[in-house]
Short mmCIF file of C-alpha atoms in Angstrom, two decimals:
data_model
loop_
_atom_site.label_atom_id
_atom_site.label_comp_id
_atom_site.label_asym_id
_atom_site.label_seq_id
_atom_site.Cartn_x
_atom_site.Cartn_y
_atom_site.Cartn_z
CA UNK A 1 99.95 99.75 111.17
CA UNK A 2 97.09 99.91 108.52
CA UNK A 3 96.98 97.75 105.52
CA UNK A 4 94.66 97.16 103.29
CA UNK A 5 93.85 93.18 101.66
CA UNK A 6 94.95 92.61 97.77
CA UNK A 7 91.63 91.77 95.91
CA UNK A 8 91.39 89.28 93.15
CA UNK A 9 92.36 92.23 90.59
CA UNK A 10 95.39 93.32 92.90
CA UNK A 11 96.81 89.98 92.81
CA UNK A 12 101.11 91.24 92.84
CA UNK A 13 103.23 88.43 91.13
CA UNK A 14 100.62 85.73 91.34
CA UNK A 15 100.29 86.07 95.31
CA UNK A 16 97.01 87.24 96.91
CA UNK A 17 98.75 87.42 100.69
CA UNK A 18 95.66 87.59 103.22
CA UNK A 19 96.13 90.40 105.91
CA UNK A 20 95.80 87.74 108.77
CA UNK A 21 99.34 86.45 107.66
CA UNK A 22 100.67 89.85 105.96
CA UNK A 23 99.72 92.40 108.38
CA UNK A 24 101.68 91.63 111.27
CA UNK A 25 104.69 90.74 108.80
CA UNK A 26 105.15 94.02 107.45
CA UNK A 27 105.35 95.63 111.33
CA UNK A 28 108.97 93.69 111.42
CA UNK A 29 110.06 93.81 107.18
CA UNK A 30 109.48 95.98 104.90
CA UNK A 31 108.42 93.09 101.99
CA UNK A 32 107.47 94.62 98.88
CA UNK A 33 103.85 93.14 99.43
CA UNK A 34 103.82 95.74 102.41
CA UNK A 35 104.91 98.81 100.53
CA UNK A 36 101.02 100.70 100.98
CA UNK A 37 101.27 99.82 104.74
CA UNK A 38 100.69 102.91 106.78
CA UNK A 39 102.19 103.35 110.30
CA UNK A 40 101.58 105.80 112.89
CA UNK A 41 102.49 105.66 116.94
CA UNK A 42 99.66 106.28 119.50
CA UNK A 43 99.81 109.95 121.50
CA UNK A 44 99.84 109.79 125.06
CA UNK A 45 96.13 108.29 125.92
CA UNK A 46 96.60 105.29 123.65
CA UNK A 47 94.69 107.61 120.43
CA UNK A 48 95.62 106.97 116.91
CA UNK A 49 94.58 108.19 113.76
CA UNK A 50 94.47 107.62 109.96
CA UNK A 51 93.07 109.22 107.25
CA UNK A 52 91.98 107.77 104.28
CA UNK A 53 90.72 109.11 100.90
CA UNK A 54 87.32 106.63 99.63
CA UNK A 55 90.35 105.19 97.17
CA UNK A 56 92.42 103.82 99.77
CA UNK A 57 89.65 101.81 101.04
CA UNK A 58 87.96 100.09 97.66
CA UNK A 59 89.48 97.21 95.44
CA UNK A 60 89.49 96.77 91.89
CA UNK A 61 86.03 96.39 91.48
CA UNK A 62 84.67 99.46 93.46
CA UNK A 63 83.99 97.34 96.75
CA UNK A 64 85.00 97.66 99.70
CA UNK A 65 88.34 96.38 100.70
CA UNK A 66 89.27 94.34 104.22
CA UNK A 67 91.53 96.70 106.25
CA UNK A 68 93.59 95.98 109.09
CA UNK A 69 95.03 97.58 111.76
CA UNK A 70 97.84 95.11 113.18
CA UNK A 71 100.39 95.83 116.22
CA UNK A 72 102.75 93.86 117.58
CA UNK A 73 105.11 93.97 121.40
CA UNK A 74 108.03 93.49 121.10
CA UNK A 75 109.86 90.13 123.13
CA UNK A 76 110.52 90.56 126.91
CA UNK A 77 113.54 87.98 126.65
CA UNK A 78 111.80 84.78 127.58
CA UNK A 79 109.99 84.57 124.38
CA UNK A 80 110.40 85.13 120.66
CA UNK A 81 108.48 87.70 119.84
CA UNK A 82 105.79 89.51 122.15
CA UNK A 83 102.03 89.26 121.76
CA UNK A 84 100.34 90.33 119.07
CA UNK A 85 96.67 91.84 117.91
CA UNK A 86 94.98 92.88 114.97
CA UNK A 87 91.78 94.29 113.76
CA UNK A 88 89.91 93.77 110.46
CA UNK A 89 86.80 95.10 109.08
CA UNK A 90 85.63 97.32 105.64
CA UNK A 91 85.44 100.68 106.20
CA UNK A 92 81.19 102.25 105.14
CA UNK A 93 81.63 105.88 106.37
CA UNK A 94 84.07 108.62 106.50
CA UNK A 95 84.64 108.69 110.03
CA UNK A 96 85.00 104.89 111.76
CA UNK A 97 86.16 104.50 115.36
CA UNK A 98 87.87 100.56 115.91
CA UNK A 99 86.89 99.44 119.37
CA UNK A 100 89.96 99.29 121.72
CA UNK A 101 93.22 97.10 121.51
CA UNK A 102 94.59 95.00 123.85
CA UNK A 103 97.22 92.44 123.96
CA UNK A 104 97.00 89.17 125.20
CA UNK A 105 99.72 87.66 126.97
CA UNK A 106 98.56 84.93 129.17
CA UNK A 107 101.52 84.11 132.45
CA UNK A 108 100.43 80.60 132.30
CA UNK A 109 100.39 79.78 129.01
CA UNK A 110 102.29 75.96 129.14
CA UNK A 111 103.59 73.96 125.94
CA UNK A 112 104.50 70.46 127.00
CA UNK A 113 105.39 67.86 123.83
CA UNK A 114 106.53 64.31 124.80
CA UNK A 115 106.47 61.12 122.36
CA UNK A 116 102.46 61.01 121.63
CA UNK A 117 101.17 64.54 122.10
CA UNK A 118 101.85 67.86 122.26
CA UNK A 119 99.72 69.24 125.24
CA UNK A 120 98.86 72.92 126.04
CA UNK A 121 97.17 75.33 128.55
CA UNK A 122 96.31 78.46 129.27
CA UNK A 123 93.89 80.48 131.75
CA UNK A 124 91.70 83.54 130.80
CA UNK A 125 90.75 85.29 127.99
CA UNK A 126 90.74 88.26 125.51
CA UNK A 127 88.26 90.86 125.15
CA UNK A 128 85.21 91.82 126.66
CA UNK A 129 84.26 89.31 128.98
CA UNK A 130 80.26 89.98 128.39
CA UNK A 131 80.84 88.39 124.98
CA UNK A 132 80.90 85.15 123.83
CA UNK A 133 84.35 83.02 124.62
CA UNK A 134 86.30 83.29 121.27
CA UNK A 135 87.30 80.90 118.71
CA UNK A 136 91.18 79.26 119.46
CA UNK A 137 93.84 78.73 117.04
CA UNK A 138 97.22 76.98 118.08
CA UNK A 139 99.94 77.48 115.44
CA UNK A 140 102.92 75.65 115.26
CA UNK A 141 105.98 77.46 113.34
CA UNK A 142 109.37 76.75 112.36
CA UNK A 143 112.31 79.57 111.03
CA UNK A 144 114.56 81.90 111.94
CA UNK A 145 111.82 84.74 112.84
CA UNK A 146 109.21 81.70 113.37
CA UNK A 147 106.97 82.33 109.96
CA UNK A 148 107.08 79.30 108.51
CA UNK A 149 103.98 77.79 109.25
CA UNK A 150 104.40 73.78 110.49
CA UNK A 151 100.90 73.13 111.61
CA UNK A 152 97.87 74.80 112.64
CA UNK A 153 94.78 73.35 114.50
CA UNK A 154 91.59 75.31 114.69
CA UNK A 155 89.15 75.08 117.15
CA UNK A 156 91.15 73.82 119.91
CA UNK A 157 90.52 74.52 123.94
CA UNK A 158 92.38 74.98 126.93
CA UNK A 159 93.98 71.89 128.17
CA UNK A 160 94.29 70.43 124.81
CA UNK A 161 96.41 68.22 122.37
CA UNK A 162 98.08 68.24 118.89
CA UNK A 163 99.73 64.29 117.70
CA UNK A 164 103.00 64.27 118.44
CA UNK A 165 103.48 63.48 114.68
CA UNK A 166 102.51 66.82 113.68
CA UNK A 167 105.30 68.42 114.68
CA UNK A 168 108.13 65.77 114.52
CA UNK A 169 111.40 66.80 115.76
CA UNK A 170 110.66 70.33 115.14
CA UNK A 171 112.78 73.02 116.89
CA UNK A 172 110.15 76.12 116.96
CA UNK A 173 107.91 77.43 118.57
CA UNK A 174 103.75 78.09 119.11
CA UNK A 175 101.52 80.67 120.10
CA UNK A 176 97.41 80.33 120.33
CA UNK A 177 95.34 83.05 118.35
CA UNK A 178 91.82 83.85 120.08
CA UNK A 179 89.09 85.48 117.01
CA UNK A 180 86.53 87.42 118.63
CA UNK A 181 83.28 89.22 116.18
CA UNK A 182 81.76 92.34 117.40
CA UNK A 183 79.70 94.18 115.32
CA UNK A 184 79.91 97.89 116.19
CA UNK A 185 78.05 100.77 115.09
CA UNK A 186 76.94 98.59 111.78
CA UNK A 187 80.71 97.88 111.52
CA UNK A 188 81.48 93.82 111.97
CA UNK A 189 85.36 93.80 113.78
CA UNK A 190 87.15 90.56 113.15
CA UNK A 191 89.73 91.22 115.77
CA UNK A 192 92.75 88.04 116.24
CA UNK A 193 94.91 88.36 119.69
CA UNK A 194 97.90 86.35 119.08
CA UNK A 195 99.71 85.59 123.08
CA UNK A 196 103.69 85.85 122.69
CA UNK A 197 105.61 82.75 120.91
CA UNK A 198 106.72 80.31 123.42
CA UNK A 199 109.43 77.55 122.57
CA UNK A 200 108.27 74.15 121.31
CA UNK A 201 110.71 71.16 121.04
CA UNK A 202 109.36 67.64 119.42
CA UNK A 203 110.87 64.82 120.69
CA UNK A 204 111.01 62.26 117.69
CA UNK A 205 112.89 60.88 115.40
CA UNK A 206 112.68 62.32 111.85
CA UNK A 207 109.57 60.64 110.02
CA UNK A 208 110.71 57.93 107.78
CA UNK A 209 110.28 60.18 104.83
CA UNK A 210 112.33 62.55 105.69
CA UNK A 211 114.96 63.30 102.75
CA UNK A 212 113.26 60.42 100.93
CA UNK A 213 113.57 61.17 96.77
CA UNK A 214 109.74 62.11 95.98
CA UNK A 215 107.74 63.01 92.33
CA UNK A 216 105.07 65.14 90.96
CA UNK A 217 102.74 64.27 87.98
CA UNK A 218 104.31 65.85 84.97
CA UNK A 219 102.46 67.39 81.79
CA UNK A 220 101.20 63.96 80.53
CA UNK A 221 100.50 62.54 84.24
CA UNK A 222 104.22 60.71 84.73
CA UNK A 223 105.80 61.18 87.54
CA UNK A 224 108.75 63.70 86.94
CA UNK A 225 111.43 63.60 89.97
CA UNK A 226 111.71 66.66 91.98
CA UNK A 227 115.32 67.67 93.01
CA UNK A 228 115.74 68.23 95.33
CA UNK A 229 113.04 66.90 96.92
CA UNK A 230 111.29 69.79 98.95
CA UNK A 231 108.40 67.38 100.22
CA UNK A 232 110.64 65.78 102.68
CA UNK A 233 113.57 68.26 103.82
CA UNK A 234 111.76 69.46 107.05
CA UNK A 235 111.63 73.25 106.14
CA UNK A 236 108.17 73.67 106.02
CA UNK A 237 107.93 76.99 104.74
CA UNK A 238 109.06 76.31 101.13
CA UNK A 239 105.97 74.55 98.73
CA UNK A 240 107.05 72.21 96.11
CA UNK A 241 107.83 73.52 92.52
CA UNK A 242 105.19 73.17 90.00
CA UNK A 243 105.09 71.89 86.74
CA UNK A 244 104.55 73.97 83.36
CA UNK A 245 101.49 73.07 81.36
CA UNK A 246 103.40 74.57 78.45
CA UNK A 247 105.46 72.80 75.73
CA UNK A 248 109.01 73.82 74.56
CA UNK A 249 109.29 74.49 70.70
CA UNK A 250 111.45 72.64 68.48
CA UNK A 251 114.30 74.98 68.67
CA UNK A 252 114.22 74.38 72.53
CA UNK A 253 113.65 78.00 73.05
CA UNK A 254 110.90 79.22 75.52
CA UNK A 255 107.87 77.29 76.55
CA UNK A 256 104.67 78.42 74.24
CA UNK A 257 101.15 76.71 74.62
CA UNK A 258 99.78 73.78 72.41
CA UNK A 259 99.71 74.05 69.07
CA UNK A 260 96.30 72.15 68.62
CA UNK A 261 92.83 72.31 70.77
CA UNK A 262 92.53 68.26 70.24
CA UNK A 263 96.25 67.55 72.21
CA UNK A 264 95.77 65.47 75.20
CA UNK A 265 94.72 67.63 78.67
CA UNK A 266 97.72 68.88 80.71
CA UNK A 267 97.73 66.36 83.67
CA UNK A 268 100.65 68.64 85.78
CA UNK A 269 100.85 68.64 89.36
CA UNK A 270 97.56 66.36 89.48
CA UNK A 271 99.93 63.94 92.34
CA UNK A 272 102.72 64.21 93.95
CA UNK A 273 104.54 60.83 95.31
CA UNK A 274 107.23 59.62 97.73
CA UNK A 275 109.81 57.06 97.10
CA UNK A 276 110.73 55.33 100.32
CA UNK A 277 113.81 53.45 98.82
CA UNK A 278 112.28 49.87 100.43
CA UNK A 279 108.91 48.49 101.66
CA UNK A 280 107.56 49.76 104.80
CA UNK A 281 105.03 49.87 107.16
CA UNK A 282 102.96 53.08 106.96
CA UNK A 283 100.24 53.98 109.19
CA UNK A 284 100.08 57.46 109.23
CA UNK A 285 100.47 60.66 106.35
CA UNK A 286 100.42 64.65 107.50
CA UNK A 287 100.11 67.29 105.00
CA UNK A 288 101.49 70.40 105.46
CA UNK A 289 100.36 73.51 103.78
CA UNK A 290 98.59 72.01 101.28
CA UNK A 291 96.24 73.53 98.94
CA UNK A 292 93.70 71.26 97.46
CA UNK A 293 90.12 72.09 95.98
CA UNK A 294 88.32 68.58 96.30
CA UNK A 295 89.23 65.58 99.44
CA UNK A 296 92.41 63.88 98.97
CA UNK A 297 93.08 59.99 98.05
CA UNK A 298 95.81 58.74 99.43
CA UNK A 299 97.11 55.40 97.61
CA UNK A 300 100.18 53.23 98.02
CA UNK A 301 102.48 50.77 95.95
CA UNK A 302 105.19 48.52 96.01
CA UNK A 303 106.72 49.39 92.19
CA UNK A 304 105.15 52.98 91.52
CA UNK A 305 103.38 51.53 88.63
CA UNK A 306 100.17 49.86 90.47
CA UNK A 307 98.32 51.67 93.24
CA UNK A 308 96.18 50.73 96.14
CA UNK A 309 93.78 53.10 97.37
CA UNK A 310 93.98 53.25 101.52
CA UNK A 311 92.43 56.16 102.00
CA UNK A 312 90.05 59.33 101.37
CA UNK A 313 90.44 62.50 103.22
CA UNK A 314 89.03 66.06 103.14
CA UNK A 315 91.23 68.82 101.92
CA UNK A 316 91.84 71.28 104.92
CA UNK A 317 95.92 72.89 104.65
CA UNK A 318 97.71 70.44 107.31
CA UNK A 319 95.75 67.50 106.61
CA UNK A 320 96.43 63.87 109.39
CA UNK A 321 95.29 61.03 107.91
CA UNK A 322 95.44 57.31 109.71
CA UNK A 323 95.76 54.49 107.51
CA UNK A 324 94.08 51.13 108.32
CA UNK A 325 96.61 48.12 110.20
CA UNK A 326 98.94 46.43 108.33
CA UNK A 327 100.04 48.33 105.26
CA UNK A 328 103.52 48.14 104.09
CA UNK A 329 104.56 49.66 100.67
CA UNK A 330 107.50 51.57 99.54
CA UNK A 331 105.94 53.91 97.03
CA UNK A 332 103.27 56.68 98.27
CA UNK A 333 101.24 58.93 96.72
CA UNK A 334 98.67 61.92 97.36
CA UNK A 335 95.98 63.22 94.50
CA UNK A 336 92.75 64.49 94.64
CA UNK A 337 89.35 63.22 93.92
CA UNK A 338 88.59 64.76 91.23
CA UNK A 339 91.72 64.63 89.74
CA UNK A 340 92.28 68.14 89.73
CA UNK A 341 96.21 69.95 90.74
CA UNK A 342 97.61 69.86 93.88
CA UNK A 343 98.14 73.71 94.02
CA UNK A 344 100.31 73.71 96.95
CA UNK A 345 102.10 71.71 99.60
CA UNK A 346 105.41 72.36 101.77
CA UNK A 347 106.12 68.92 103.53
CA UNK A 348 104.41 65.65 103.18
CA UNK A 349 105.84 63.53 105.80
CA UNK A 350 105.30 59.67 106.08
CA UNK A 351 104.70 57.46 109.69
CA UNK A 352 105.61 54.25 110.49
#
């Protein structure tokens, strides 16, 4: 399958989906966000073709757009789904050859989880082997086809480790992506072999936050209750709803902006805050999915009115922070630096 990456200007309903995530989606639904994707089957010798007018491959702005060509095997019964590859790179001339595909599926590939880590291992590697080892990603993912994303870790190596914590008492499953470069012909190829999904089972108890009644900074920076609380539920796919920077009218009709320039900033979605009913010990905080543009502070309190700052963190999407010894609080909250919105976040669970 072919698909080409929404630009800035192709942005469909507020979403600009990346191919990495997208691409190998739309080979199992047909989303509407996959509705250009081309598909074609290989002849005999493994040969595939598509053609292209110059259109197909620019974005709004006349530039070249980030293609991908994405295929996926399907399971052999011991796994979830098979392994997976996928080519990207921005087409320059009218006739472009992608280097060869090849799935990686290592036989050894081990995922072992008890109460502190989650360990993992694996032998050989993808692509040529008179290039430079690739750059391993170990995904973590929850749902019923195994897209919701619970935690990623970049950089990892064979033989490695992921907290425990991270994954909880998740019932899912992981797979390691290897990202090779090659520039070819003048053409860079960013090409990602994901190996098949292998089951992962966490052995802890739910963290204390789970199903905990949480907040988020409404349009004068109060905290306005979400419910129900999606910060805390354990699906980690969903983020939590965002507030309007608009005001209603007087006849309660629909939202419309300010009325004056000199009204106070919007201060929506600047925090978002759990309520663990009593005072507790806390020691650690994991972000998942979370979109921030500046490091996060994470603060504590005991009535939800004063706050104690415990910690400063950088902003990456699943985000482990370890608080100092000896904090106990029932209130906790996560903000930014700058004081800017917390765009996006699916779980935020809370350690003991």
């Amino acid at each position: 399958m072919l698909l080409k990456e929404a630009d800035a200007g192709e942005v469909i309903g507020g979403l600009l989906a990346t191919v990495t995530s997208l691409g190998l989606l739309c080979l199992a639904e047909a989303v509407e966000l996959c509705k250009d994707a081309r598909k074609t089957t290989t002849d005999s010798t493994g040969t595939y073709t598509f053609r292209l007018t110059g259109r197909d491959t620019r974005g709004t702005f006349n530039t070249a757009s980030t293609m991908a060509v994405s295929a996926r095997l399907p399971s052999d019964g011991d796994t979830a789904t098979g392994p997976a590859v996928q080519a990207r790179f921005k087409v320059h001339r009218t006739a472009l050859t992608v280097p060869p595909l090849t799935f990686w599926e290592p036989a050894d590939l081990v995922v072992r989880a008890d109460s502190s880590r989650v360990r993992f291992d694996w032998s050989g590697r993808p692509g040529p082997k008179d290039r430079k080892p690739p750059r391993y990603t170990v995904t973590a993912t929850s749902g019923t086809g195994g897209d919701d994303v619970v935690w990623v870790a970049d950089g990892v190596k064979p033989g490695g480790s992921l907290d425990a914590r991270a994954i909880g008492d998740l019932r899912g499953r992981l797979h390691v992506t290897a990202t090779l470069k090659v520039t070819d012909d003048g053409t860079e190829f960013t090409t990602l072999y994901d190996t098949q999904r292998v089951g992962l089972v966490g052995v802890l108890e739910p963290p204390q936050s789970r199903d905990a009644e949480c907040a988020v900074a409404g349009r004068r920076g109060e905290p306005e209750p979400l419910v129900p609380c999606s910060l805390t539920d354990g699906r980690y796919g969903r983020p939590y709803r965002l507030r309007s920077c608009l005001l209603r009218n007087d006849s309660g009709g629909s939202p419309g902006p300010r009325a004056t320039e000199s009204a106070e900033p919007c201060r929506a979605n600047t925090f978002v805050q759990i309520d663990l009913g009593v005072r507790r010990p806390i020691t650690a905080v994991f972000a998942h999915g979370l979109s921030a543009s500046s490091p996060v502070v994470i603060e504590t309190s005991d009535d939800g009115i004063t706050w104690s700052r415990q910690a400063d963190a950088g902003e990456p999407r699943f985000l482990e922070v370890t608080l100092s010894p000896g904090i106990d609080a029932r209130y906790l909250r996560l903000s930014q630096t700058d004081g800017n919105r917390v765009t996006r976040l699916n779980e935020l669970a809370v350690w003991p």
